[in-house]
C-alpha cells in the first residue's frame, strides 16, 4: 500500500505548481483578471469551472507566476462545487490525474479535501502492474497540517477495505482475516482470541454450522480483538466474514457466485473501523468480532430443513443455506451483547434486496435507537458517505416463523428481504443496547474519479465520524 503520509507536506515556500481553485460563482471574476493568452486558452477548452474539472495552463519563462515559490512549467485551474468549503471528494481528479510533482492550492482551504487528494493515488496492484503509472502527487499545506493525520487515517482505512475485498478468496480465506487482525493486535498491544474449527460447535453453533463444510481446507473461526482501558466505554464492532459464498447446498448460479469473494466485505469494514479507533486512540474499550467462514459444499454441509441451535439458545430452521451471513452474525452479536457494551455496530454484505431498494452506493442502515441513527445519518452527510435508514418493521416478524423451531433464517415470500434479514439479526441483540446494522454492498460496479470499479468502503467514514464525535467531546 502507498505511504499516504508522503503525499502531503508542510508548505515552507518550496517550489511547487499552483492549483487555482474556482467554482462557477467566482470563475468569471477570476477570468477577467487574467491576461488575454490565458482567457483564450480557457475559452478554447470550454473550461467553466464545473466541479471536478481542471485545465493545465503552460507558463512560458515563468510569466504568470507571481513569486518564485509558484514557478513551474505549468499551472492548473480546477473547478469545485464550492471553493469556500471543499467537499470530501473535491480533489479526486487532481490527486489521480495530475503529473508527478508538488502542488499548492490557491483560492481554497484544503482541510476537508485532503482525503480526496490521497485516495485516488492508491490502486490495487497485487496481481497486475498498472500501465503508465504516475509518480506521487504531493500537496503542500499550511493551516491544514493539523488535519493530515485524520486524512491519512481515512485513506488508509478505505484502501484496506478496497484491497481486502478485491483480493480473491484463494488469498483471503478465514486464516488471512485472522492474520490481518493479529497484525493489528500486535501493533496496538490488543488482546486477540480465536476460536477455531470444531471447538465452535459448543459455543458458537451457527458459525460452526455454516463453516463446517470447509473445515479441512478453510476452518471456520470467530476472531475477537479487545483493546482499550477496561473502564472506558465499551463498544462492539462486528463484521460478516464469509470469505467465499457458494450458497451452500442452496447453490448460487455461476453469475451469482462471480462476486462472492466480496462477501467478507462486512469484516473488512469492521477491521478497518477498529484500525481507525486504535490508531486515533479513541477513549473506548473496543471489542471487535469477526465470524470468518467459507460457505462451501461437501458431505457435512448444512442442509435446508436442518435445525441449528444458536449461542443465544434460539433454535433456527434453515430455509435456505444461502442465507448464511445472518447465522454467523447471530452468534457474534449474541457474544457482543453479553459484554454489555454502550453500542453495537455491525457491517455485512447481507442481502441483494438492499441493493434492489437502494442501489450500490447507499448502504441500508437499520437502527433500534433514533438518536444513534440520526447521528450516523448526519455523519454520513458531513463525510459525503451517505446512508439511508430502513425500518425495523416488527409487523414482518411473522414472516420468519417456523412450525418446528423458534425461527426460520429466511422469510416466506420475496418481499422486504433486507428488512426481514435485519429482523432476524435483531433477535440476537439485547433490546436495551443501541445497535446499528449496515447492509452494505462493499463494491463499486462502475468507476468514478478516485473510486475505481471494485471493492469499496461504504458507511465506513460515516460510522467513524459518528464514533469520533460521540467519544471525543
PDB file of C-alpha atoms in Angstrom, residues 119-389:
ATOM      1  CA  UNK A 119      -7.208   8.150  -2.007  1.00  0.00           C
ATOM      2  CA  UNK A 120      -7.045   8.360  -5.849  1.00  0.00           C
ATOM      3  CA  UNK A 121      -3.305   7.722  -5.639  1.00  0.00           C
ATOM      4  CA  UNK A 122      -3.972   4.241  -4.251  1.00  0.00           C
ATOM      5  CA  UNK A 123      -4.579   1.319  -6.575  1.00  0.00           C
ATOM      6  CA  UNK A 124      -4.976  -2.428  -6.209  1.00  0.00           C
ATOM      7  CA  UNK A 125      -1.695  -3.685  -7.687  1.00  0.00           C
ATOM      8  CA  UNK A 126      -1.231  -7.107  -6.121  1.00  0.00           C
ATOM      9  CA  UNK A 127      -1.714  -9.093  -9.320  1.00  0.00           C
ATOM     10  CA  UNK A 128      -1.171  -6.621 -12.152  1.00  0.00           C
ATOM     11  CA  UNK A 129       1.253  -3.763 -12.628  1.00  0.00           C
ATOM     12  CA  UNK A 130      -0.686  -0.723 -13.899  1.00  0.00           C
ATOM     13  CA  UNK A 131       0.226   0.780 -17.252  1.00  0.00           C
ATOM     14  CA  UNK A 132       1.525   4.346 -17.417  1.00  0.00           C
ATOM     15  CA  UNK A 133       1.729   4.585 -13.649  1.00  0.00           C
ATOM     16  CA  UNK A 134       2.103   8.127 -12.355  1.00  0.00           C
ATOM     17  CA  UNK A 135       4.613   9.146  -9.747  1.00  0.00           C
ATOM     18  CA  UNK A 136       3.379  10.706  -6.498  1.00  0.00           C
ATOM     19  CA  UNK A 137       1.484  13.999  -6.450  1.00  0.00           C
ATOM     20  CA  UNK A 138       2.418  15.880  -3.284  1.00  0.00           C
ATOM     21  CA  UNK A 139       0.219  18.621  -1.819  1.00  0.00           C
ATOM     22  CA  UNK A 140       1.778  21.433   0.220  1.00  0.00           C
ATOM     23  CA  UNK A 141      -0.384  22.721   3.078  1.00  0.00           C
ATOM     24  CA  UNK A 142      -0.128  25.329   5.834  1.00  0.00           C
ATOM     25  CA  UNK A 143      -3.053  25.745   8.229  1.00  0.00           C
ATOM     26  CA  UNK A 144      -4.401  22.344   7.224  1.00  0.00           C
ATOM     27  CA  UNK A 145      -1.345  20.463   8.523  1.00  0.00           C
ATOM     28  CA  UNK A 146      -3.229  19.575  11.720  1.00  0.00           C
ATOM     29  CA  UNK A 147      -5.756  17.656   9.606  1.00  0.00           C
ATOM     30  CA  UNK A 148      -3.237  15.477   7.817  1.00  0.00           C
ATOM     31  CA  UNK A 149      -3.252  12.603  10.321  1.00  0.00           C
ATOM     32  CA  UNK A 150      -7.040  12.315  10.067  1.00  0.00           C
ATOM     33  CA  UNK A 151      -6.973  12.369   6.264  1.00  0.00           C
ATOM     34  CA  UNK A 152      -4.256   9.695   6.205  1.00  0.00           C
ATOM     35  CA  UNK A 153      -6.225   7.596   8.706  1.00  0.00           C
ATOM     36  CA  UNK A 154      -9.326   7.700   6.498  1.00  0.00           C
ATOM     37  CA  UNK A 155      -7.361   6.973   3.332  1.00  0.00           C
ATOM     38  CA  UNK A 156      -5.525   4.008   4.872  1.00  0.00           C
ATOM     39  CA  UNK A 157      -8.764   2.511   6.190  1.00  0.00           C
ATOM     40  CA  UNK A 158     -10.545   2.982   2.862  1.00  0.00           C
ATOM     41  CA  UNK A 159      -7.624   1.441   0.969  1.00  0.00           C
ATOM     42  CA  UNK A 160      -7.587  -1.506   3.400  1.00  0.00           C
ATOM     43  CA  UNK A 161     -11.251  -2.254   2.725  1.00  0.00           C
ATOM     44  CA  UNK A 162     -10.758  -1.985  -1.023  1.00  0.00           C
ATOM     45  CA  UNK A 163      -7.705  -4.243  -1.033  1.00  0.00           C
ATOM     46  CA  UNK A 164      -9.293  -6.891   1.191  1.00  0.00           C
ATOM     47  CA  UNK A 165     -12.474  -7.032  -0.879  1.00  0.00           C
ATOM     48  CA  UNK A 166     -10.589  -7.075  -4.192  1.00  0.00           C
ATOM     49  CA  UNK A 167      -8.387  -9.984  -3.114  1.00  0.00           C
ATOM     50  CA  UNK A 168      -9.650 -13.358  -4.424  1.00  0.00           C
ATOM     51  CA  UNK A 169     -10.909 -15.915  -1.921  1.00  0.00           C
ATOM     52  CA  UNK A 170      -7.868 -18.157  -2.521  1.00  0.00           C
ATOM     53  CA  UNK A 171      -5.756 -15.436  -0.879  1.00  0.00           C
ATOM     54  CA  UNK A 172      -8.352 -14.098   1.571  1.00  0.00           C
ATOM     55  CA  UNK A 173      -9.708 -17.089   3.496  1.00  0.00           C
ATOM     56  CA  UNK A 174     -10.619 -17.193   7.192  1.00  0.00           C
ATOM     57  CA  UNK A 175      -6.955 -17.678   8.082  1.00  0.00           C
ATOM     58  CA  UNK A 176      -5.988 -14.486   6.218  1.00  0.00           C
ATOM     59  CA  UNK A 177      -8.639 -12.495   8.038  1.00  0.00           C
ATOM     60  CA  UNK A 178      -7.139 -13.822  11.256  1.00  0.00           C
ATOM     61  CA  UNK A 179      -3.638 -12.801  10.112  1.00  0.00           C
ATOM     62  CA  UNK A 180      -4.784  -9.236   9.412  1.00  0.00           C
ATOM     63  CA  UNK A 181      -6.446  -8.893  12.824  1.00  0.00           C
ATOM     64  CA  UNK A 182      -3.423 -10.478  14.519  1.00  0.00           C
ATOM     65  CA  UNK A 183      -1.106  -7.868  12.983  1.00  0.00           C
ATOM     66  CA  UNK A 184      -3.395  -5.093  14.201  1.00  0.00           C
ATOM     67  CA  UNK A 185      -3.442  -6.639  17.678  1.00  0.00           C
ATOM     68  CA  UNK A 186       0.357  -6.822  17.752  1.00  0.00           C
ATOM     69  CA  UNK A 187       0.721  -3.233  16.552  1.00  0.00           C
ATOM     70  CA  UNK A 188      -1.674  -1.787  19.104  1.00  0.00           C
ATOM     71  CA  UNK A 189      -0.988  -4.096  22.037  1.00  0.00           C
ATOM     72  CA  UNK A 190      -4.509  -5.529  21.889  1.00  0.00           C
ATOM     73  CA  UNK A 191      -5.745  -8.898  23.132  1.00  0.00           C
ATOM     74  CA  UNK A 192      -6.545 -11.474  20.473  1.00  0.00           C
ATOM     75  CA  UNK A 193      -8.683 -14.582  20.909  1.00  0.00           C
ATOM     76  CA  UNK A 194      -9.562 -17.003  18.125  1.00  0.00           C
ATOM     77  CA  UNK A 195     -11.998 -19.906  18.445  1.00  0.00           C
ATOM     78  CA  UNK A 196     -11.472 -22.316  15.541  1.00  0.00           C
ATOM     79  CA  UNK A 197     -12.804 -25.481  13.972  1.00  0.00           C
ATOM     80  CA  UNK A 198     -14.918 -27.978  15.882  1.00  0.00           C
ATOM     81  CA  UNK A 199     -14.382 -26.026  19.113  1.00  0.00           C
ATOM     82  CA  UNK A 200     -17.004 -23.637  17.726  1.00  0.00           C
ATOM     83  CA  UNK A 201     -19.768 -26.245  17.841  1.00  0.00           C
ATOM     84  CA  UNK A 202     -20.428 -25.925  21.559  1.00  0.00           C
ATOM     85  CA  UNK A 203     -20.079 -22.165  21.982  1.00  0.00           C
ATOM     86  CA  UNK A 204     -20.915 -20.770  18.515  1.00  0.00           C
ATOM     87  CA  UNK A 205     -23.022 -23.459  16.834  1.00  0.00           C
ATOM     88  CA  UNK A 206     -24.306 -21.306  13.965  1.00  0.00           C
ATOM     89  CA  UNK A 207     -20.790 -20.233  12.939  1.00  0.00           C
ATOM     90  CA  UNK A 208     -19.787 -23.894  13.076  1.00  0.00           C
ATOM     91  CA  UNK A 209     -22.857 -24.982  11.117  1.00  0.00           C
ATOM     92  CA  UNK A 210     -22.168 -22.630   8.234  1.00  0.00           C
ATOM     93  CA  UNK A 211     -18.411 -23.234   8.088  1.00  0.00           C
ATOM     94  CA  UNK A 212     -18.171 -26.968   8.702  1.00  0.00           C
ATOM     95  CA  UNK A 213     -18.321 -27.937   5.013  1.00  0.00           C
ATOM     96  CA  UNK A 214     -14.961 -26.182   4.509  1.00  0.00           C
ATOM     97  CA  UNK A 215     -13.486 -27.452   7.774  1.00  0.00           C
ATOM     98  CA  UNK A 216     -10.470 -29.210   6.276  1.00  0.00           C
ATOM     99  CA  UNK A 217      -9.288 -26.503   3.889  1.00  0.00           C
ATOM    100  CA  UNK A 218     -10.675 -23.301   5.406  1.00  0.00           C
ATOM    101  CA  UNK A 219     -11.651 -23.952   9.001  1.00  0.00           C
ATOM    102  CA  UNK A 220     -14.249 -21.527  10.369  1.00  0.00           C
ATOM    103  CA  UNK A 221     -13.348 -19.313  13.302  1.00  0.00           C
ATOM    104  CA  UNK A 222     -14.508 -16.451  15.478  1.00  0.00           C
ATOM    105  CA  UNK A 223     -11.826 -13.768  15.664  1.00  0.00           C
ATOM    106  CA  UNK A 224     -12.000 -11.428  18.658  1.00  0.00           C
ATOM    107  CA  UNK A 225      -9.858  -8.403  19.422  1.00  0.00           C
ATOM    108  CA  UNK A 226     -10.120  -6.356  22.602  1.00  0.00           C
ATOM    109  CA  UNK A 227      -8.369  -3.023  23.049  1.00  0.00           C
ATOM    110  CA  UNK A 228      -8.519  -0.036  25.372  1.00  0.00           C
ATOM    111  CA  UNK A 229      -8.796   0.647  29.071  1.00  0.00           C
ATOM    112  CA  UNK A 230     -11.240  -1.686  30.818  1.00  0.00           C
ATOM    113  CA  UNK A 231     -13.051   1.225  32.474  1.00  0.00           C
ATOM    114  CA  UNK A 232     -13.579   3.097  29.180  1.00  0.00           C
ATOM    115  CA  UNK A 233     -16.991   3.000  27.449  1.00  0.00           C
ATOM    116  CA  UNK A 234     -17.445  -0.393  25.795  1.00  0.00           C
ATOM    117  CA  UNK A 235     -18.305  -0.607  22.114  1.00  0.00           C
ATOM    118  CA  UNK A 236     -18.636  -3.677  19.898  1.00  0.00           C
ATOM    119  CA  UNK A 237     -17.892  -3.771  16.162  1.00  0.00           C
ATOM    120  CA  UNK A 238     -18.997  -6.898  14.285  1.00  0.00           C
ATOM    121  CA  UNK A 239     -18.283  -7.836  10.657  1.00  0.00           C
ATOM    122  CA  UNK A 240     -19.584 -10.646   8.464  1.00  0.00           C
ATOM    123  CA  UNK A 241     -16.571 -12.616   7.243  1.00  0.00           C
ATOM    124  CA  UNK A 242     -17.864 -15.053   4.614  1.00  0.00           C
ATOM    125  CA  UNK A 243     -14.698 -15.306   2.554  1.00  0.00           C
ATOM    126  CA  UNK A 244     -16.495 -17.063  -0.281  1.00  0.00           C
ATOM    127  CA  UNK A 245     -20.177 -17.833  -0.643  1.00  0.00           C
ATOM    128  CA  UNK A 246     -21.134 -20.655  -2.962  1.00  0.00           C
ATOM    129  CA  UNK A 247     -24.629 -20.582  -1.474  1.00  0.00           C
ATOM    130  CA  UNK A 248     -24.014 -23.979   0.106  1.00  0.00           C
ATOM    131  CA  UNK A 249     -26.478 -26.677  -0.951  1.00  0.00           C
ATOM    132  CA  UNK A 250     -28.874 -23.872  -1.961  1.00  0.00           C
ATOM    133  CA  UNK A 251     -26.203 -23.161  -4.525  1.00  0.00           C
ATOM    134  CA  UNK A 252     -25.875 -19.916  -6.401  1.00  0.00           C
ATOM    135  CA  UNK A 253     -25.678 -19.741 -10.183  1.00  0.00           C
ATOM    136  CA  UNK A 254     -22.278 -19.108 -11.806  1.00  0.00           C
ATOM    137  CA  UNK A 255     -23.258 -15.460 -12.284  1.00  0.00           C
ATOM    138  CA  UNK A 256     -24.376 -15.256  -8.663  1.00  0.00           C
ATOM    139  CA  UNK A 257     -21.014 -16.577  -7.455  1.00  0.00           C
ATOM    140  CA  UNK A 258     -18.934 -14.253  -9.614  1.00  0.00           C
ATOM    141  CA  UNK A 259     -18.516 -11.524  -6.967  1.00  0.00           C
ATOM    142  CA  UNK A 260     -18.746 -13.701  -3.892  1.00  0.00           C
ATOM    143  CA  UNK A 261     -15.133 -13.057  -2.948  1.00  0.00           C
ATOM    144  CA  UNK A 262     -16.587  -9.778  -1.628  1.00  0.00           C
ATOM    145  CA  UNK A 263     -18.877 -11.493   0.894  1.00  0.00           C
ATOM    146  CA  UNK A 264     -16.309 -10.723   3.579  1.00  0.00           C
ATOM    147  CA  UNK A 265     -16.798  -7.013   2.904  1.00  0.00           C
ATOM    148  CA  UNK A 266     -18.520  -6.561   6.264  1.00  0.00           C
ATOM    149  CA  UNK A 267     -15.465  -7.973   8.030  1.00  0.00           C
ATOM    150  CA  UNK A 268     -13.230  -5.644   6.006  1.00  0.00           C
ATOM    151  CA  UNK A 269     -15.282  -2.642   7.163  1.00  0.00           C
ATOM    152  CA  UNK A 270     -15.258  -3.792  10.801  1.00  0.00           C
ATOM    153  CA  UNK A 271     -11.497  -4.395  10.785  1.00  0.00           C
ATOM    154  CA  UNK A 272     -10.819  -1.041   9.101  1.00  0.00           C
ATOM    155  CA  UNK A 273     -13.032   0.769  11.629  1.00  0.00           C
ATOM    156  CA  UNK A 274     -11.236  -0.970  14.501  1.00  0.00           C
ATOM    157  CA  UNK A 275      -7.916   0.128  12.963  1.00  0.00           C
ATOM    158  CA  UNK A 276      -9.075   3.759  12.904  1.00  0.00           C
ATOM    159  CA  UNK A 277     -10.298   3.578  16.506  1.00  0.00           C
ATOM    160  CA  UNK A 278      -6.995   2.217  17.775  1.00  0.00           C
ATOM    161  CA  UNK A 279      -4.759   4.469  15.695  1.00  0.00           C
ATOM    162  CA  UNK A 280      -6.652   7.560  16.829  1.00  0.00           C
ATOM    163  CA  UNK A 281      -6.546   6.412  20.446  1.00  0.00           C
ATOM    164  CA  UNK A 282     -10.296   6.842  20.813  1.00  0.00           C
ATOM    165  CA  UNK A 283     -11.135   6.597  24.543  1.00  0.00           C
ATOM    166  CA  UNK A 284     -13.217   3.426  24.320  1.00  0.00           C
ATOM    167  CA  UNK A 285     -12.914  -0.245  25.216  1.00  0.00           C
ATOM    168  CA  UNK A 286     -13.192  -1.895  21.815  1.00  0.00           C
ATOM    169  CA  UNK A 287     -14.495  -5.397  21.157  1.00  0.00           C
ATOM    170  CA  UNK A 288     -14.038  -6.435  17.510  1.00  0.00           C
ATOM    171  CA  UNK A 289     -15.755  -9.661  16.451  1.00  0.00           C
ATOM    172  CA  UNK A 290     -15.285 -11.278  13.034  1.00  0.00           C
ATOM    173  CA  UNK A 291     -17.002 -14.614  12.386  1.00  0.00           C
ATOM    174  CA  UNK A 292     -14.968 -15.969   9.454  1.00  0.00           C
ATOM    175  CA  UNK A 293     -16.164 -18.882   7.319  1.00  0.00           C
ATOM    176  CA  UNK A 294     -16.358 -20.189   3.797  1.00  0.00           C
ATOM    177  CA  UNK A 295     -19.849 -21.282   2.774  1.00  0.00           C
ATOM    178  CA  UNK A 296     -18.953 -24.392   0.835  1.00  0.00           C
ATOM    179  CA  UNK A 297     -20.348 -27.808  -0.137  1.00  0.00           C
ATOM    180  CA  UNK A 298     -19.384 -31.307   0.959  1.00  0.00           C
ATOM    181  CA  UNK A 299     -20.996 -34.215   2.790  1.00  0.00           C
ATOM    182  CA  UNK A 300     -21.005 -32.216   6.033  1.00  0.00           C
ATOM    183  CA  UNK A 301     -22.717 -29.189   4.526  1.00  0.00           C
ATOM    184  CA  UNK A 302     -25.677 -27.569   6.221  1.00  0.00           C
ATOM    185  CA  UNK A 303     -28.952 -28.699   4.596  1.00  0.00           C
ATOM    186  CA  UNK A 304     -32.244 -26.887   4.002  1.00  0.00           C
ATOM    187  CA  UNK A 305     -34.577 -28.104   6.728  1.00  0.00           C
ATOM    188  CA  UNK A 306     -31.828 -28.619   9.311  1.00  0.00           C
ATOM    189  CA  UNK A 307     -32.272 -27.104  12.752  1.00  0.00           C
ATOM    190  CA  UNK A 308     -29.379 -25.183  14.284  1.00  0.00           C
ATOM    191  CA  UNK A 309     -29.004 -24.312  17.928  1.00  0.00           C
ATOM    192  CA  UNK A 310     -27.677 -20.779  18.472  1.00  0.00           C
ATOM    193  CA  UNK A 311     -25.474 -19.348  21.184  1.00  0.00           C
ATOM    194  CA  UNK A 312     -28.475 -17.352  22.404  1.00  0.00           C
ATOM    195  CA  UNK A 313     -30.486 -20.582  22.819  1.00  0.00           C
ATOM    196  CA  UNK A 314     -32.920 -19.936  19.974  1.00  0.00           C
ATOM    197  CA  UNK A 315     -33.361 -22.767  17.502  1.00  0.00           C
ATOM    198  CA  UNK A 316     -33.199 -21.844  13.822  1.00  0.00           C
ATOM    199  CA  UNK A 317     -34.713 -23.768  10.949  1.00  0.00           C
ATOM    200  CA  UNK A 318     -32.652 -23.457   7.781  1.00  0.00           C
ATOM    201  CA  UNK A 319     -34.947 -22.387   4.977  1.00  0.00           C
ATOM    202  CA  UNK A 320     -32.040 -21.545   2.675  1.00  0.00           C
ATOM    203  CA  UNK A 321     -28.338 -22.257   3.145  1.00  0.00           C
ATOM    204  CA  UNK A 322     -27.557 -19.164   1.061  1.00  0.00           C
ATOM    205  CA  UNK A 323     -28.820 -17.004   3.940  1.00  0.00           C
ATOM    206  CA  UNK A 324     -25.727 -17.871   5.934  1.00  0.00           C
ATOM    207  CA  UNK A 325     -24.369 -14.441   6.834  1.00  0.00           C
ATOM    208  CA  UNK A 326     -27.169 -13.744   9.286  1.00  0.00           C
ATOM    209  CA  UNK A 327     -26.457 -17.048  11.023  1.00  0.00           C
ATOM    210  CA  UNK A 328     -22.814 -16.357  11.770  1.00  0.00           C
ATOM    211  CA  UNK A 329     -23.652 -12.775  12.746  1.00  0.00           C
ATOM    212  CA  UNK A 330     -26.315 -14.056  15.132  1.00  0.00           C
ATOM    213  CA  UNK A 331     -23.772 -15.898  17.266  1.00  0.00           C
ATOM    214  CA  UNK A 332     -21.286 -12.995  17.126  1.00  0.00           C
ATOM    215  CA  UNK A 333     -23.950 -10.425  18.055  1.00  0.00           C
ATOM    216  CA  UNK A 334     -25.025 -12.600  20.978  1.00  0.00           C
ATOM    217  CA  UNK A 335     -21.485 -12.631  22.343  1.00  0.00           C
ATOM    218  CA  UNK A 336     -21.141  -8.889  21.754  1.00  0.00           C
ATOM    219  CA  UNK A 337     -24.308  -8.274  23.777  1.00  0.00           C
ATOM    220  CA  UNK A 338     -23.108 -10.434  26.651  1.00  0.00           C
ATOM    221  CA  UNK A 339     -20.331  -7.881  27.296  1.00  0.00           C
ATOM    222  CA  UNK A 340     -22.987  -5.168  27.870  1.00  0.00           C
ATOM    223  CA  UNK A 341     -21.470  -2.534  25.544  1.00  0.00           C
ATOM    224  CA  UNK A 342     -22.783   1.018  25.144  1.00  0.00           C
ATOM    225  CA  UNK A 343     -23.454   0.295  21.491  1.00  0.00           C
ATOM    226  CA  UNK A 344     -23.044  -2.340  18.777  1.00  0.00           C
ATOM    227  CA  UNK A 345     -22.332  -1.689  15.105  1.00  0.00           C
ATOM    228  CA  UNK A 346     -22.288  -4.480  12.539  1.00  0.00           C
ATOM    229  CA  UNK A 347     -21.387  -4.467   8.865  1.00  0.00           C
ATOM    230  CA  UNK A 348     -22.498  -7.115   6.386  1.00  0.00           C
ATOM    231  CA  UNK A 349     -22.888  -7.681   2.672  1.00  0.00           C
ATOM    232  CA  UNK A 350     -26.155  -9.268   3.684  1.00  0.00           C
ATOM    233  CA  UNK A 351     -28.927  -9.024   1.088  1.00  0.00           C
ATOM    234  CA  UNK A 352     -29.481  -8.426  -2.588  1.00  0.00           C
ATOM    235  CA  UNK A 353     -32.784  -6.885  -1.551  1.00  0.00           C
ATOM    236  CA  UNK A 354     -30.955  -3.872  -0.091  1.00  0.00           C
ATOM    237  CA  UNK A 355     -29.289  -3.327  -3.452  1.00  0.00           C
ATOM    238  CA  UNK A 356     -32.594  -3.603  -5.304  1.00  0.00           C
ATOM    239  CA  UNK A 357     -34.049  -0.984  -2.962  1.00  0.00           C
ATOM    240  CA  UNK A 358     -31.123   1.429  -2.725  1.00  0.00           C
ATOM    241  CA  UNK A 359     -28.627   0.550  -5.455  1.00  0.00           C
ATOM    242  CA  UNK A 360     -24.884   0.034  -4.975  1.00  0.00           C
ATOM    243  CA  UNK A 361     -23.937   3.402  -3.452  1.00  0.00           C
ATOM    244  CA  UNK A 362     -26.284   3.579  -0.451  1.00  0.00           C
ATOM    245  CA  UNK A 363     -25.824   1.225   2.489  1.00  0.00           C
ATOM    246  CA  UNK A 364     -29.086   0.347   4.184  1.00  0.00           C
ATOM    247  CA  UNK A 365     -28.941   1.436   7.825  1.00  0.00           C
ATOM    248  CA  UNK A 366     -31.100  -0.338  10.390  1.00  0.00           C
ATOM    249  CA  UNK A 367     -31.017   1.000  13.931  1.00  0.00           C
ATOM    250  CA  UNK A 368     -33.012   0.381  17.101  1.00  0.00           C
ATOM    251  CA  UNK A 369     -32.119   3.792  18.572  1.00  0.00           C
ATOM    252  CA  UNK A 370     -33.321   7.028  16.962  1.00  0.00           C
ATOM    253  CA  UNK A 371     -30.593   9.218  18.434  1.00  0.00           C
ATOM    254  CA  UNK A 372     -27.860   6.892  17.197  1.00  0.00           C
ATOM    255  CA  UNK A 373     -29.495   6.650  13.783  1.00  0.00           C
ATOM    256  CA  UNK A 374     -29.696  10.437  13.430  1.00  0.00           C
ATOM    257  CA  UNK A 375     -26.066  10.776  14.459  1.00  0.00           C
ATOM    258  CA  UNK A 376     -24.956   8.252  11.863  1.00  0.00           C
ATOM    259  CA  UNK A 377     -27.034   9.868   9.120  1.00  0.00           C
ATOM    260  CA  UNK A 378     -25.645  13.323   9.935  1.00  0.00           C
ATOM    261  CA  UNK A 379     -22.090  11.974   9.914  1.00  0.00           C
ATOM    262  CA  UNK A 380     -22.751  10.369   6.548  1.00  0.00           C
ATOM    263  CA  UNK A 381     -23.842  13.742   5.160  1.00  0.00           C
ATOM    264  CA  UNK A 382     -20.804  15.521   6.575  1.00  0.00           C
ATOM    265  CA  UNK A 383     -18.368  12.960   5.158  1.00  0.00           C
ATOM    266  CA  UNK A 384     -20.189  12.534   1.835  1.00  0.00           C
ATOM    267  CA  UNK A 385     -20.505   8.860   2.778  1.00  0.00           C
ATOM    268  CA  UNK A 386     -24.298   8.671   2.626  1.00  0.00           C
ATOM    269  CA  UNK A 387     -26.577   6.175   4.347  1.00  0.00           C
ATOM    270  CA  UNK A 388     -30.297   5.504   4.106  1.00  0.00           C
ATOM    271  CA  UNK A 389     -32.280   4.420   7.137  1.00  0.00           C
TER     272      UNK A 389
END
